[in-house]
Each structure stands twice: as structure tokens, then as C-alpha cells.
């Protein structure tokens, strides 16, 4: 097998490692490309291409993550990971770990860890690398890596929901919720929401949104109802998708351009969280991106708004 063939075979794994470390599709792709350049330039082939490439992409991602954490401190509003519709790497023996680690909730928990803790946890707990390989990748002793894993595991377990609904029930509930959204069954929407449901938006200062966060079934239900009416006026399409391994939706305008992404967190048979990614910079890998501001203006004009104002949820009206 040539070096190119080896790399292409391992590319899905490398991307999946980098994405979980960085929470960014574009940065993960850049890290994988840089990994290839270093592999191509290596004088002699390594004993294990998998171990070598995993170590390289991990080190590159750690460096990127350290600088990204500084940038995220200045991020406008709530930061959410770039949505991923399909994980390119599959391993039947670790399917549960891969799925759990891909969710928006898990990626946000990983954000709380130090770059080293995050790297060691992802390599060991998610992808099942041995401690010698993990230690080599992050430049620490095996004993230190074991301590890092214990700390990281403790943080991750503390933040997980206790009564997460199983996959089949999650998919069914999300489908019924989106059907109600499409059908304009605005009263029916609320029955799928937990009493303390939250809706969080990431516009990055580049997309219109009323607020970063809404809380409570009445408030979130009102926001979703307004969005359902606005989307209907511009003939927007709602497509059910798995988003980061959990039920979600892609919203497109009539020309097929992406407006935004929703990812649901469903706990104990109710929607506990709706994460909405509106920042156009985080949607470009999914295809052409719509101008959300222009779409809202069109929706308001269709409503006959006198001043082009967005129809606000009751929670925001003065």
C-alpha cells in the first residue's frame, strides 16, 4: 500500500479525532490536511501509520485548540460547535462511544476540559487507543495520561443527563415535533417540550436573532411558533436530519440554501434543549448559505409589516 493509500484509508479516523478536539469542521479539515503534509514529508515510513498519523493530527489540533480558546473568549454571543450531519468514521466495536462523543452536549462538555485532558480523553475513551500511543501523541508519561483520563471522565460523567431517551424514542419525538412545526400546529408544539426547556442560538454576530437563550416551555414554544409562521411565509423547507448523532433539522429557503440548523437534546421523553446554529460561517460546509436577514425581511413583508420589523415572541415585547 502506498503512502497516499494509507493516508486516504485513515483519513475518516483523523477527521473524527480532529473534529472532536476542535468542534469545527473547517478547522478539523485543515488539521487533517496539515497532517498529510507532515506525513508526506517524513523521511522514513513509521512502524504504524495509524499511530503516527493519529499522534500528528492530535498535536496539530491541540495547538489549534489553544489559540481557538482565546478567540472564543471574544466570540459574539453563545459559541456552539459547527454542526456535523455525518461522521465519516465508523467502528462497530465502538459505536456507542463514537455516537455519544459526537453530540453537541458532549462537545460542549469537552470544551470545559484543558486541551491535554480533551486530547487524552478523546484518544483513549472515544477511539480506544492504548496508553502508550496516547502518551506518545501528547508527549506525557503513561501515568500522567491515566490521571488526565480520570479527571476528564469525572467531568464528562458529571455533566451527562441521567435519563436520556433511547434513540428510537428520540427520533420519533423529534419527528412529531417537526411535523407539528411544518403543519403549523402551534399549540401541539408545546406538548413535546420539557417544562424547563432551553433554546440557545449561535449567530456569532453575523445572523439575526432575538437573544442567545430562551428558557421555559411557554417562552420557547412562543419562539418556535413565531419561527414556524415566518418560515411558512418564505416557503422554507424543514428537513429532518441526524445532527451530531442526535435528532435535528436543516432549514432551507425555497432555493435550497441553508438558513440554520437545529439540534435537539431529548431527556426523559421531552425536548430539553434546542441548539440553533445560525452563524453562516458555520454552515458553509453544508452547501450554499442563505441570507437570513433578507429572508426575515421577506417574511415580514409577506405579513404586511409596516416598518419591516421582526414579529417578536411575547417574552421580548415591551
C-alpha atoms as a PDB file:
ATOM      1  CA  UNK A   1       0.000   0.000   0.000  1.00  0.00           C
ATOM      2  CA  UNK A   2       1.381   3.416  -0.943  1.00  0.00           C
ATOM      3  CA  UNK A   3       1.656   6.294   1.495  1.00  0.00           C
ATOM      4  CA  UNK A   4      -1.234   8.058  -0.257  1.00  0.00           C
ATOM      5  CA  UNK A   5      -3.427   4.964   0.022  1.00  0.00           C
ATOM      6  CA  UNK A   6      -2.584   4.553   3.706  1.00  0.00           C
ATOM      7  CA  UNK A   7      -3.482   8.141   4.407  1.00  0.00           C
ATOM      8  CA  UNK A   8      -6.757   8.003   2.490  1.00  0.00           C
ATOM      9  CA  UNK A   9      -7.768   4.864   4.367  1.00  0.00           C
ATOM     10  CA  UNK A  10      -7.133   6.570   7.708  1.00  0.00           C
ATOM     11  CA  UNK A  11      -8.491   9.990   6.733  1.00  0.00           C
ATOM     12  CA  UNK A  12     -12.003   9.417   8.219  1.00  0.00           C
ATOM     13  CA  UNK A  13     -10.441   8.485  11.571  1.00  0.00           C
ATOM     14  CA  UNK A  14      -8.151  11.520  11.522  1.00  0.00           C
ATOM     15  CA  UNK A  15     -11.024  13.890  10.747  1.00  0.00           C
ATOM     16  CA  UNK A  16     -13.157  12.377  13.501  1.00  0.00           C
ATOM     17  CA  UNK A  17     -10.376  12.823  16.052  1.00  0.00           C
ATOM     18  CA  UNK A  18      -9.729  16.408  14.995  1.00  0.00           C
ATOM     19  CA  UNK A  19     -13.420  17.335  14.929  1.00  0.00           C
ATOM     20  CA  UNK A  20     -13.998  16.097  18.461  1.00  0.00           C
ATOM     21  CA  UNK A  21     -10.982  18.059  19.650  1.00  0.00           C
ATOM     22  CA  UNK A  22     -11.866  21.269  17.815  1.00  0.00           C
ATOM     23  CA  UNK A  23     -15.652  21.304  17.388  1.00  0.00           C
ATOM     24  CA  UNK A  24     -15.115  22.794  13.943  1.00  0.00           C
ATOM     25  CA  UNK A  25     -15.471  21.100  10.577  1.00  0.00           C
ATOM     26  CA  UNK A  26     -13.262  23.611   8.775  1.00  0.00           C
ATOM     27  CA  UNK A  27     -10.509  23.520  11.406  1.00  0.00           C
ATOM     28  CA  UNK A  28     -10.617  19.721  11.509  1.00  0.00           C
ATOM     29  CA  UNK A  29     -10.239  19.549   7.731  1.00  0.00           C
ATOM     30  CA  UNK A  30      -7.282  21.942   7.920  1.00  0.00           C
ATOM     31  CA  UNK A  31      -5.682  19.813  10.649  1.00  0.00           C
ATOM     32  CA  UNK A  32      -6.063  16.685   8.512  1.00  0.00           C
ATOM     33  CA  UNK A  33      -4.522  18.429   5.508  1.00  0.00           C
ATOM     34  CA  UNK A  34      -1.563  19.592   7.604  1.00  0.00           C
ATOM     35  CA  UNK A  35      -1.187  16.034   8.887  1.00  0.00           C
ATOM     36  CA  UNK A  36      -0.880  14.792   5.321  1.00  0.00           C
ATOM     37  CA  UNK A  37       1.814  17.358   4.521  1.00  0.00           C
ATOM     38  CA  UNK A  38       3.864  16.212   7.512  1.00  0.00           C
ATOM     39  CA  UNK A  39       3.331  12.559   6.638  1.00  0.00           C
ATOM     40  CA  UNK A  40       4.340  13.183   3.040  1.00  0.00           C
ATOM     41  CA  UNK A  41       7.498  14.951   4.202  1.00  0.00           C
ATOM     42  CA  UNK A  42       8.515  12.226   6.672  1.00  0.00           C
ATOM     43  CA  UNK A  43      11.829  10.691   5.620  1.00  0.00           C
ATOM     44  CA  UNK A  44      11.020   7.095   6.576  1.00  0.00           C
ATOM     45  CA  UNK A  45       7.686   5.310   6.895  1.00  0.00           C
ATOM     46  CA  UNK A  46       6.593   4.872  10.535  1.00  0.00           C
ATOM     47  CA  UNK A  47       6.156   1.453  12.121  1.00  0.00           C
ATOM     48  CA  UNK A  48       2.433   2.145  12.443  1.00  0.00           C
ATOM     49  CA  UNK A  49       0.830   4.652  10.085  1.00  0.00           C
ATOM     50  CA  UNK A  50      -2.299   4.753  12.241  1.00  0.00           C
ATOM     51  CA  UNK A  51      -0.427   5.583  15.456  1.00  0.00           C
ATOM     52  CA  UNK A  52       1.824   8.102  13.707  1.00  0.00           C
ATOM     53  CA  UNK A  53      -0.988   9.946  11.926  1.00  0.00           C
ATOM     54  CA  UNK A  54      -3.257   9.952  14.975  1.00  0.00           C
ATOM     55  CA  UNK A  55      -0.431  11.461  17.026  1.00  0.00           C
ATOM     56  CA  UNK A  56       0.285  14.126  14.418  1.00  0.00           C
ATOM     57  CA  UNK A  57      -3.341  15.200  13.976  1.00  0.00           C
ATOM     58  CA  UNK A  58      -3.747  15.281  17.761  1.00  0.00           C
ATOM     59  CA  UNK A  59      -0.719  17.544  18.260  1.00  0.00           C
ATOM     60  CA  UNK A  60      -1.841  19.875  15.488  1.00  0.00           C
ATOM     61  CA  UNK A  61      -5.349  20.004  16.952  1.00  0.00           C
ATOM     62  CA  UNK A  62      -4.038  20.759  20.438  1.00  0.00           C
ATOM     63  CA  UNK A  63      -2.099  23.741  19.055  1.00  0.00           C
ATOM     64  CA  UNK A  64      -5.171  24.976  17.165  1.00  0.00           C
ATOM     65  CA  UNK A  65      -7.380  24.442  20.203  1.00  0.00           C
ATOM     66  CA  UNK A  66      -5.139  26.535  22.433  1.00  0.00           C
ATOM     67  CA  UNK A  67      -5.418  29.503  20.084  1.00  0.00           C
ATOM     68  CA  UNK A  68      -9.116  28.842  19.420  1.00  0.00           C
ATOM     69  CA  UNK A  69      -9.925  29.046  23.121  1.00  0.00           C
ATOM     70  CA  UNK A  70      -8.548  32.592  23.153  1.00  0.00           C
ATOM     71  CA  UNK A  71     -10.638  33.521  20.092  1.00  0.00           C
ATOM     72  CA  UNK A  72     -13.774  32.022  21.622  1.00  0.00           C
ATOM     73  CA  UNK A  73     -13.442  34.285  24.647  1.00  0.00           C
ATOM     74  CA  UNK A  74     -14.108  37.193  22.277  1.00  0.00           C
ATOM     75  CA  UNK A  75     -16.859  35.365  20.356  1.00  0.00           C
ATOM     76  CA  UNK A  76     -20.107  37.327  19.996  1.00  0.00           C
ATOM     77  CA  UNK A  77     -22.861  35.537  21.901  1.00  0.00           C
ATOM     78  CA  UNK A  78     -23.058  31.816  22.572  1.00  0.00           C
ATOM     79  CA  UNK A  79     -20.491  29.578  20.871  1.00  0.00           C
ATOM     80  CA  UNK A  80     -21.715  26.223  19.555  1.00  0.00           C
ATOM     81  CA  UNK A  81     -19.787  23.592  17.580  1.00  0.00           C
ATOM     82  CA  UNK A  82     -20.101  23.538  13.812  1.00  0.00           C
ATOM     83  CA  UNK A  83     -22.867  21.033  13.041  1.00  0.00           C
ATOM     84  CA  UNK A  84     -21.888  17.696  11.535  1.00  0.00           C
ATOM     85  CA  UNK A  85     -24.535  15.648   9.724  1.00  0.00           C
ATOM     86  CA  UNK A  86     -22.455  12.506   9.120  1.00  0.00           C
ATOM     87  CA  UNK A  87     -19.425  11.166  10.956  1.00  0.00           C
ATOM     88  CA  UNK A  88     -17.098   9.734   8.268  1.00  0.00           C
ATOM     89  CA  UNK A  89     -15.527   7.247  10.690  1.00  0.00           C
ATOM     90  CA  UNK A  90     -17.434   4.152  11.776  1.00  0.00           C
ATOM     91  CA  UNK A  91     -16.292   1.366  14.092  1.00  0.00           C
ATOM     92  CA  UNK A  92     -18.952  -1.186  15.119  1.00  0.00           C
ATOM     93  CA  UNK A  93     -16.971  -2.125  18.215  1.00  0.00           C
ATOM     94  CA  UNK A  94     -17.019   1.479  19.471  1.00  0.00           C
ATOM     95  CA  UNK A  95     -20.281   2.725  18.000  1.00  0.00           C
ATOM     96  CA  UNK A  96     -21.714   3.786  21.371  1.00  0.00           C
ATOM     97  CA  UNK A  97     -18.638   5.797  22.334  1.00  0.00           C
ATOM     98  CA  UNK A  98     -18.448   7.418  18.899  1.00  0.00           C
ATOM     99  CA  UNK A  99     -22.124   8.413  18.924  1.00  0.00           C
ATOM    100  CA  UNK A 100     -22.085   9.767  22.476  1.00  0.00           C
ATOM    101  CA  UNK A 101     -18.933  11.807  21.908  1.00  0.00           C
ATOM    102  CA  UNK A 102     -20.322  13.420  18.754  1.00  0.00           C
ATOM    103  CA  UNK A 103     -23.370  15.109  20.299  1.00  0.00           C
ATOM    104  CA  UNK A 104     -23.456  18.868  20.790  1.00  0.00           C
ATOM    105  CA  UNK A 105     -23.852  18.301  24.529  1.00  0.00           C
ATOM    106  CA  UNK A 106     -20.725  16.129  24.678  1.00  0.00           C
ATOM    107  CA  UNK A 107     -18.674  18.561  22.588  1.00  0.00           C
ATOM    108  CA  UNK A 108     -19.672  21.398  24.906  1.00  0.00           C
ATOM    109  CA  UNK A 109     -18.648  19.294  27.905  1.00  0.00           C
ATOM    110  CA  UNK A 110     -15.299  18.674  26.206  1.00  0.00           C
ATOM    111  CA  UNK A 111     -14.908  22.457  25.938  1.00  0.00           C
ATOM    112  CA  UNK A 112     -14.634  22.579  29.733  1.00  0.00           C
ATOM    113  CA  UNK A 113     -11.534  20.388  29.699  1.00  0.00           C
ATOM    114  CA  UNK A 114      -7.983  21.557  29.179  1.00  0.00           C
ATOM    115  CA  UNK A 115      -6.572  20.802  25.703  1.00  0.00           C
ATOM    116  CA  UNK A 116      -4.479  17.920  27.130  1.00  0.00           C
ATOM    117  CA  UNK A 117      -7.407  16.435  29.053  1.00  0.00           C
ATOM    118  CA  UNK A 118      -9.564  16.691  25.977  1.00  0.00           C
ATOM    119  CA  UNK A 119      -6.981  15.015  23.741  1.00  0.00           C
ATOM    120  CA  UNK A 120      -6.281  12.166  26.148  1.00  0.00           C
ATOM    121  CA  UNK A 121      -9.990  11.547  26.754  1.00  0.00           C
ATOM    122  CA  UNK A 122     -10.821  11.508  23.038  1.00  0.00           C
ATOM    123  CA  UNK A 123      -7.964   9.185  22.103  1.00  0.00           C
ATOM    124  CA  UNK A 124      -8.460   6.777  24.996  1.00  0.00           C
ATOM    125  CA  UNK A 125     -12.191   6.801  25.819  1.00  0.00           C
ATOM    126  CA  UNK A 126     -13.657   7.507  22.391  1.00  0.00           C
ATOM    127  CA  UNK A 127     -11.263   5.816  19.976  1.00  0.00           C
ATOM    128  CA  UNK A 128      -9.754   3.187  22.257  1.00  0.00           C
ATOM    129  CA  UNK A 129      -6.055   3.932  21.762  1.00  0.00           C
ATOM    130  CA  UNK A 130      -3.717   2.271  24.240  1.00  0.00           C
ATOM    131  CA  UNK A 131      -1.983   4.381  26.870  1.00  0.00           C
ATOM    132  CA  UNK A 132       1.448   4.002  25.207  1.00  0.00           C
ATOM    133  CA  UNK A 133       0.014   5.505  21.996  1.00  0.00           C
ATOM    134  CA  UNK A 134      -1.833   8.229  23.910  1.00  0.00           C
ATOM    135  CA  UNK A 135       1.270   9.147  25.876  1.00  0.00           C
ATOM    136  CA  UNK A 136       3.329   9.366  22.692  1.00  0.00           C
ATOM    137  CA  UNK A 137       0.700  11.538  20.995  1.00  0.00           C
ATOM    138  CA  UNK A 138       0.505  14.149  23.759  1.00  0.00           C
ATOM    139  CA  UNK A 139       4.104  13.981  24.985  1.00  0.00           C
ATOM    140  CA  UNK A 140       3.292  12.922  28.564  1.00  0.00           C
ATOM    141  CA  UNK A 141       4.026   9.812  30.599  1.00  0.00           C
ATOM    142  CA  UNK A 142       1.536   6.967  30.706  1.00  0.00           C
ATOM    143  CA  UNK A 143       0.945   7.636  34.399  1.00  0.00           C
ATOM    144  CA  UNK A 144       0.170  11.280  33.701  1.00  0.00           C
ATOM    145  CA  UNK A 145      -2.209  10.281  30.911  1.00  0.00           C
ATOM    146  CA  UNK A 146      -4.053   7.908  33.231  1.00  0.00           C
ATOM    147  CA  UNK A 147      -4.566  10.761  35.691  1.00  0.00           C
ATOM    148  CA  UNK A 148      -5.756  13.044  32.892  1.00  0.00           C
ATOM    149  CA  UNK A 149      -8.286  10.440  31.757  1.00  0.00           C
ATOM    150  CA  UNK A 150      -9.649  10.019  35.280  1.00  0.00           C
ATOM    151  CA  UNK A 151     -10.140  13.772  35.666  1.00  0.00           C
ATOM    152  CA  UNK A 152     -11.686  14.138  32.231  1.00  0.00           C
ATOM    153  CA  UNK A 153     -14.010  11.179  32.746  1.00  0.00           C
ATOM    154  CA  UNK A 154     -15.182  12.653  36.049  1.00  0.00           C
ATOM    155  CA  UNK A 155     -16.043  15.986  34.390  1.00  0.00           C
ATOM    156  CA  UNK A 156     -17.808  14.321  31.478  1.00  0.00           C
ATOM    157  CA  UNK A 157     -19.896  11.986  33.645  1.00  0.00           C
ATOM    158  CA  UNK A 158     -20.953  14.835  35.937  1.00  0.00           C
ATOM    159  CA  UNK A 159     -22.436  16.732  33.005  1.00  0.00           C
ATOM    160  CA  UNK A 160     -24.365  13.898  31.340  1.00  0.00           C
ATOM    161  CA  UNK A 161     -28.177  13.691  31.680  1.00  0.00           C
ATOM    162  CA  UNK A 162     -29.350  10.790  33.853  1.00  0.00           C
ATOM    163  CA  UNK A 163     -32.449   9.769  31.928  1.00  0.00           C
ATOM    164  CA  UNK A 164     -31.615  10.276  28.280  1.00  0.00           C
ATOM    165  CA  UNK A 165     -34.293   8.822  25.983  1.00  0.00           C
ATOM    166  CA  UNK A 166     -33.213   5.938  23.737  1.00  0.00           C
ATOM    167  CA  UNK A 167     -32.508   6.559  20.056  1.00  0.00           C
ATOM    168  CA  UNK A 168     -35.763   5.210  18.655  1.00  0.00           C
ATOM    169  CA  UNK A 169     -37.885   7.293  21.016  1.00  0.00           C
ATOM    170  CA  UNK A 170     -35.716  10.365  20.396  1.00  0.00           C
ATOM    171  CA  UNK A 171     -36.161  10.104  16.646  1.00  0.00           C
ATOM    172  CA  UNK A 172     -39.919   9.575  16.916  1.00  0.00           C
ATOM    173  CA  UNK A 173     -40.442  12.515  19.258  1.00  0.00           C
ATOM    174  CA  UNK A 174     -38.292  14.839  17.168  1.00  0.00           C
ATOM    175  CA  UNK A 175     -40.173  13.777  14.044  1.00  0.00           C
ATOM    176  CA  UNK A 176     -43.544  14.522  15.628  1.00  0.00           C
ATOM    177  CA  UNK A 177     -42.276  17.904  16.833  1.00  0.00           C
ATOM    178  CA  UNK A 178     -41.053  18.832  13.349  1.00  0.00           C
ATOM    179  CA  UNK A 179     -44.293  17.602  11.791  1.00  0.00           C
ATOM    180  CA  UNK A 180     -46.196  19.944  14.118  1.00  0.00           C
ATOM    181  CA  UNK A 181     -43.813  22.743  13.126  1.00  0.00           C
ATOM    182  CA  UNK A 182     -44.363  22.098   9.408  1.00  0.00           C
ATOM    183  CA  UNK A 183     -48.123  21.746   9.806  1.00  0.00           C
ATOM    184  CA  UNK A 184     -48.438  24.926  11.823  1.00  0.00           C
ATOM    185  CA  UNK A 185     -49.808  23.031  14.845  1.00  0.00           C
ATOM    186  CA  UNK A 186     -48.559  25.720  17.177  1.00  0.00           C
ATOM    187  CA  UNK A 187     -50.470  24.511  20.247  1.00  0.00           C
ATOM    188  CA  UNK A 188     -49.235  20.968  19.683  1.00  0.00           C
ATOM    189  CA  UNK A 189     -45.595  22.067  19.697  1.00  0.00           C
ATOM    190  CA  UNK A 190     -45.594  22.720  23.436  1.00  0.00           C
ATOM    191  CA  UNK A 191     -46.510  19.171  24.423  1.00  0.00           C
ATOM    192  CA  UNK A 192     -43.086  17.978  23.255  1.00  0.00           C
ATOM    193  CA  UNK A 193     -41.164  20.498  25.381  1.00  0.00           C
ATOM    194  CA  UNK A 194     -39.850  19.941  28.902  1.00  0.00           C
ATOM    195  CA  UNK A 195     -41.047  22.498  31.440  1.00  0.00           C
ATOM    196  CA  UNK A 196     -37.534  23.926  31.763  1.00  0.00           C
ATOM    197  CA  UNK A 197     -36.584  23.567  28.096  1.00  0.00           C
ATOM    198  CA  UNK A 198     -33.920  25.929  26.759  1.00  0.00           C
ATOM    199  CA  UNK A 199     -33.366  27.258  23.263  1.00  0.00           C
ATOM    200  CA  UNK A 200     -29.857  28.507  22.551  1.00  0.00           C
ATOM    201  CA  UNK A 201     -28.743  30.295  19.404  1.00  0.00           C
ATOM    202  CA  UNK A 202     -25.303  30.830  17.877  1.00  0.00           C
ATOM    203  CA  UNK A 203     -25.325  33.678  15.391  1.00  0.00           C
ATOM    204  CA  UNK A 204     -21.778  34.837  16.051  1.00  0.00           C
ATOM    205  CA  UNK A 205     -22.918  38.409  15.471  1.00  0.00           C
ATOM    206  CA  UNK A 206     -23.410  37.560  11.789  1.00  0.00           C
ATOM    207  CA  UNK A 207     -27.040  36.403  11.710  1.00  0.00           C
ATOM    208  CA  UNK A 208     -30.220  37.979  13.101  1.00  0.00           C
ATOM    209  CA  UNK A 209     -31.564  36.520  16.329  1.00  0.00           C
ATOM    210  CA  UNK A 210     -33.618  37.854  19.214  1.00  0.00           C
ATOM    211  CA  UNK A 211     -31.476  36.554  22.056  1.00  0.00           C
ATOM    212  CA  UNK A 212     -28.823  33.974  22.848  1.00  0.00           C
ATOM    213  CA  UNK A 213     -31.086  31.935  25.116  1.00  0.00           C
ATOM    214  CA  UNK A 214     -34.768  31.366  25.915  1.00  0.00           C
ATOM    215  CA  UNK A 215     -35.962  29.302  28.889  1.00  0.00           C
ATOM    216  CA  UNK A 216     -39.260  27.600  29.712  1.00  0.00           C
ATOM    217  CA  UNK A 217     -41.870  25.758  27.669  1.00  0.00           C
ATOM    218  CA  UNK A 218     -44.132  28.791  27.277  1.00  0.00           C
ATOM    219  CA  UNK A 219     -41.345  31.071  26.069  1.00  0.00           C
ATOM    220  CA  UNK A 220     -39.600  28.548  23.821  1.00  0.00           C
ATOM    221  CA  UNK A 221     -42.952  27.405  22.442  1.00  0.00           C
ATOM    222  CA  UNK A 222     -43.750  31.016  21.576  1.00  0.00           C
ATOM    223  CA  UNK A 223     -40.415  31.489  19.807  1.00  0.00           C
ATOM    224  CA  UNK A 224     -40.848  28.282  17.812  1.00  0.00           C
ATOM    225  CA  UNK A 225     -44.396  29.308  16.872  1.00  0.00           C
ATOM    226  CA  UNK A 226     -43.174  32.644  15.528  1.00  0.00           C
ATOM    227  CA  UNK A 227     -40.429  30.912  13.548  1.00  0.00           C
ATOM    228  CA  UNK A 228     -42.950  28.461  12.090  1.00  0.00           C
ATOM    229  CA  UNK A 229     -45.039  31.354  10.780  1.00  0.00           C
ATOM    230  CA  UNK A 230     -42.029  33.221   9.427  1.00  0.00           C
ATOM    231  CA  UNK A 231     -40.640  30.150   7.662  1.00  0.00           C
ATOM    232  CA  UNK A 232     -44.031  29.356   6.142  1.00  0.00           C
ATOM    233  CA  UNK A 233     -44.226  32.846   4.607  1.00  0.00           C
ATOM    234  CA  UNK A 234     -40.980  32.335   2.680  1.00  0.00           C
ATOM    235  CA  UNK A 235     -41.756  28.719   1.736  1.00  0.00           C
ATOM    236  CA  UNK A 236     -38.773  27.467   3.742  1.00  0.00           C
ATOM    237  CA  UNK A 237     -38.199  23.709   3.901  1.00  0.00           C
ATOM    238  CA  UNK A 238     -37.646  21.720   7.085  1.00  0.00           C
ATOM    239  CA  UNK A 239     -35.536  18.586   6.604  1.00  0.00           C
ATOM    240  CA  UNK A 240     -35.155  16.007   9.355  1.00  0.00           C
ATOM    241  CA  UNK A 241     -31.516  15.066   9.880  1.00  0.00           C
ATOM    242  CA  UNK A 242     -29.258  13.493  12.432  1.00  0.00           C
ATOM    243  CA  UNK A 243     -27.162  16.416  13.658  1.00  0.00           C
ATOM    244  CA  UNK A 244     -24.068  15.362  15.564  1.00  0.00           C
ATOM    245  CA  UNK A 245     -25.587  11.939  16.095  1.00  0.00           C
ATOM    246  CA  UNK A 246     -28.828  13.274  17.605  1.00  0.00           C
ATOM    247  CA  UNK A 247     -32.194  14.258  16.076  1.00  0.00           C
ATOM    248  CA  UNK A 248     -32.191  17.632  14.414  1.00  0.00           C
ATOM    249  CA  UNK A 249     -33.243  19.603  11.382  1.00  0.00           C
ATOM    250  CA  UNK A 250     -31.824  21.591   8.489  1.00  0.00           C
ATOM    251  CA  UNK A 251     -33.822  24.640   7.409  1.00  0.00           C
ATOM    252  CA  UNK A 252     -33.514  25.754   3.790  1.00  0.00           C
ATOM    253  CA  UNK A 253     -35.037  28.584   1.805  1.00  0.00           C
ATOM    254  CA  UNK A 254     -37.086  27.919  -1.319  1.00  0.00           C
ATOM    255  CA  UNK A 255     -33.879  27.799  -3.387  1.00  0.00           C
ATOM    256  CA  UNK A 256     -32.331  25.106  -1.182  1.00  0.00           C
ATOM    257  CA  UNK A 257     -29.876  27.385   0.617  1.00  0.00           C
ATOM    258  CA  UNK A 258     -29.208  26.671   4.297  1.00  0.00           C
ATOM    259  CA  UNK A 259     -30.853  29.062   6.754  1.00  0.00           C
ATOM    260  CA  UNK A 260     -29.913  27.364  10.007  1.00  0.00           C
ATOM    261  CA  UNK A 261     -29.568  24.073  11.874  1.00  0.00           C
ATOM    262  CA  UNK A 262     -31.394  22.773  14.931  1.00  0.00           C
ATOM    263  CA  UNK A 263     -30.004  20.035  17.185  1.00  0.00           C
ATOM    264  CA  UNK A 264     -32.285  18.543  19.838  1.00  0.00           C
ATOM    265  CA  UNK A 265     -31.352  17.201  23.239  1.00  0.00           C
ATOM    266  CA  UNK A 266     -34.141  14.879  24.394  1.00  0.00           C
ATOM    267  CA  UNK A 267     -34.233  13.740  28.005  1.00  0.00           C
ATOM    268  CA  UNK A 268     -36.895  11.717  29.809  1.00  0.00           C
ATOM    269  CA  UNK A 269     -39.244  11.822  26.811  1.00  0.00           C
ATOM    270  CA  UNK A 270     -39.217  15.596  26.285  1.00  0.00           C
ATOM    271  CA  UNK A 271     -37.115  18.102  24.361  1.00  0.00           C
ATOM    272  CA  UNK A 272     -34.778  19.582  26.945  1.00  0.00           C
ATOM    273  CA  UNK A 273     -32.649  21.720  24.643  1.00  0.00           C
ATOM    274  CA  UNK A 274     -32.832  23.145  21.130  1.00  0.00           C
ATOM    275  CA  UNK A 275     -29.480  24.367  19.860  1.00  0.00           C
ATOM    276  CA  UNK A 276     -29.770  26.582  16.799  1.00  0.00           C
ATOM    277  CA  UNK A 277     -26.688  27.331  14.698  1.00  0.00           C
ATOM    278  CA  UNK A 278     -27.329  30.450  12.619  1.00  0.00           C
ATOM    279  CA  UNK A 279     -23.794  31.741  12.077  1.00  0.00           C
ATOM    280  CA  UNK A 280     -23.276  31.493   8.292  1.00  0.00           C
ATOM    281  CA  UNK A 281     -19.568  30.806   8.814  1.00  0.00           C
ATOM    282  CA  UNK A 282     -20.530  27.508  10.472  1.00  0.00           C
ATOM    283  CA  UNK A 283     -22.950  26.387   7.759  1.00  0.00           C
ATOM    284  CA  UNK A 284     -20.896  26.711   4.559  1.00  0.00           C
ATOM    285  CA  UNK A 285     -19.735  23.075   4.579  1.00  0.00           C
ATOM    286  CA  UNK A 286     -23.400  22.052   4.193  1.00  0.00           C
ATOM    287  CA  UNK A 287     -23.873  23.894   0.894  1.00  0.00           C
ATOM    288  CA  UNK A 288     -24.865  27.407  -0.220  1.00  0.00           C
ATOM    289  CA  UNK A 289     -25.961  29.553   2.732  1.00  0.00           C
ATOM    290  CA  UNK A 290     -28.999  31.825   2.632  1.00  0.00           C
ATOM    291  CA  UNK A 291     -29.024  35.466   3.701  1.00  0.00           C
ATOM    292  CA  UNK A 292     -31.061  35.092   6.895  1.00  0.00           C
ATOM    293  CA  UNK A 293     -31.592  38.841   7.219  1.00  0.00           C
ATOM    294  CA  UNK A 294     -33.061  39.062   3.730  1.00  0.00           C
ATOM    295  CA  UNK A 295     -35.246  36.016   4.448  1.00  0.00           C
ATOM    296  CA  UNK A 296     -36.669  37.653   7.588  1.00  0.00           C
ATOM    297  CA  UNK A 297     -37.310  40.882   5.706  1.00  0.00           C
ATOM    298  CA  UNK A 298     -39.196  38.934   3.042  1.00  0.00           C
ATOM    299  CA  UNK A 299     -41.234  37.159   5.724  1.00  0.00           C
ATOM    300  CA  UNK A 300     -42.158  40.474   7.340  1.00  0.00           C
ATOM    301  CA  UNK A 301     -43.139  41.999   4.019  1.00  0.00           C
ATOM    302  CA  UNK A 302     -45.357  38.990   3.364  1.00  0.00           C
ATOM    303  CA  UNK A 303     -47.004  39.665   6.738  1.00  0.00           C
ATOM    304  CA  UNK A 304     -47.535  43.263   5.762  1.00  0.00           C
ATOM    305  CA  UNK A 305     -45.314  44.692   8.490  1.00  0.00           C
ATOM    306  CA  UNK A 306     -45.335  48.452   8.271  1.00  0.00           C
ATOM    307  CA  UNK A 307     -41.731  49.036   9.270  1.00  0.00           C
ATOM    308  CA  UNK A 308     -40.038  45.757   8.360  1.00  0.00           C
ATOM    309  CA  UNK A 309     -39.837  44.707  11.985  1.00  0.00           C
ATOM    310  CA  UNK A 310     -39.484  41.095  13.055  1.00  0.00           C
ATOM    311  CA  UNK A 311     -42.550  39.690  14.786  1.00  0.00           C
ATOM    312  CA  UNK A 312     -41.219  39.183  18.293  1.00  0.00           C
ATOM    313  CA  UNK A 313     -42.029  36.496  20.817  1.00  0.00           C
ATOM    314  CA  UNK A 314     -44.165  37.739  23.703  1.00  0.00           C
ATOM    315  CA  UNK A 315     -41.215  37.297  26.078  1.00  0.00           C
ATOM    316  CA  UNK A 316     -39.362  40.088  24.262  1.00  0.00           C
ATOM    317  CA  UNK A 317     -42.168  42.521  23.687  1.00  0.00           C
ATOM    318  CA  UNK A 318     -42.127  45.595  25.924  1.00  0.00           C
END
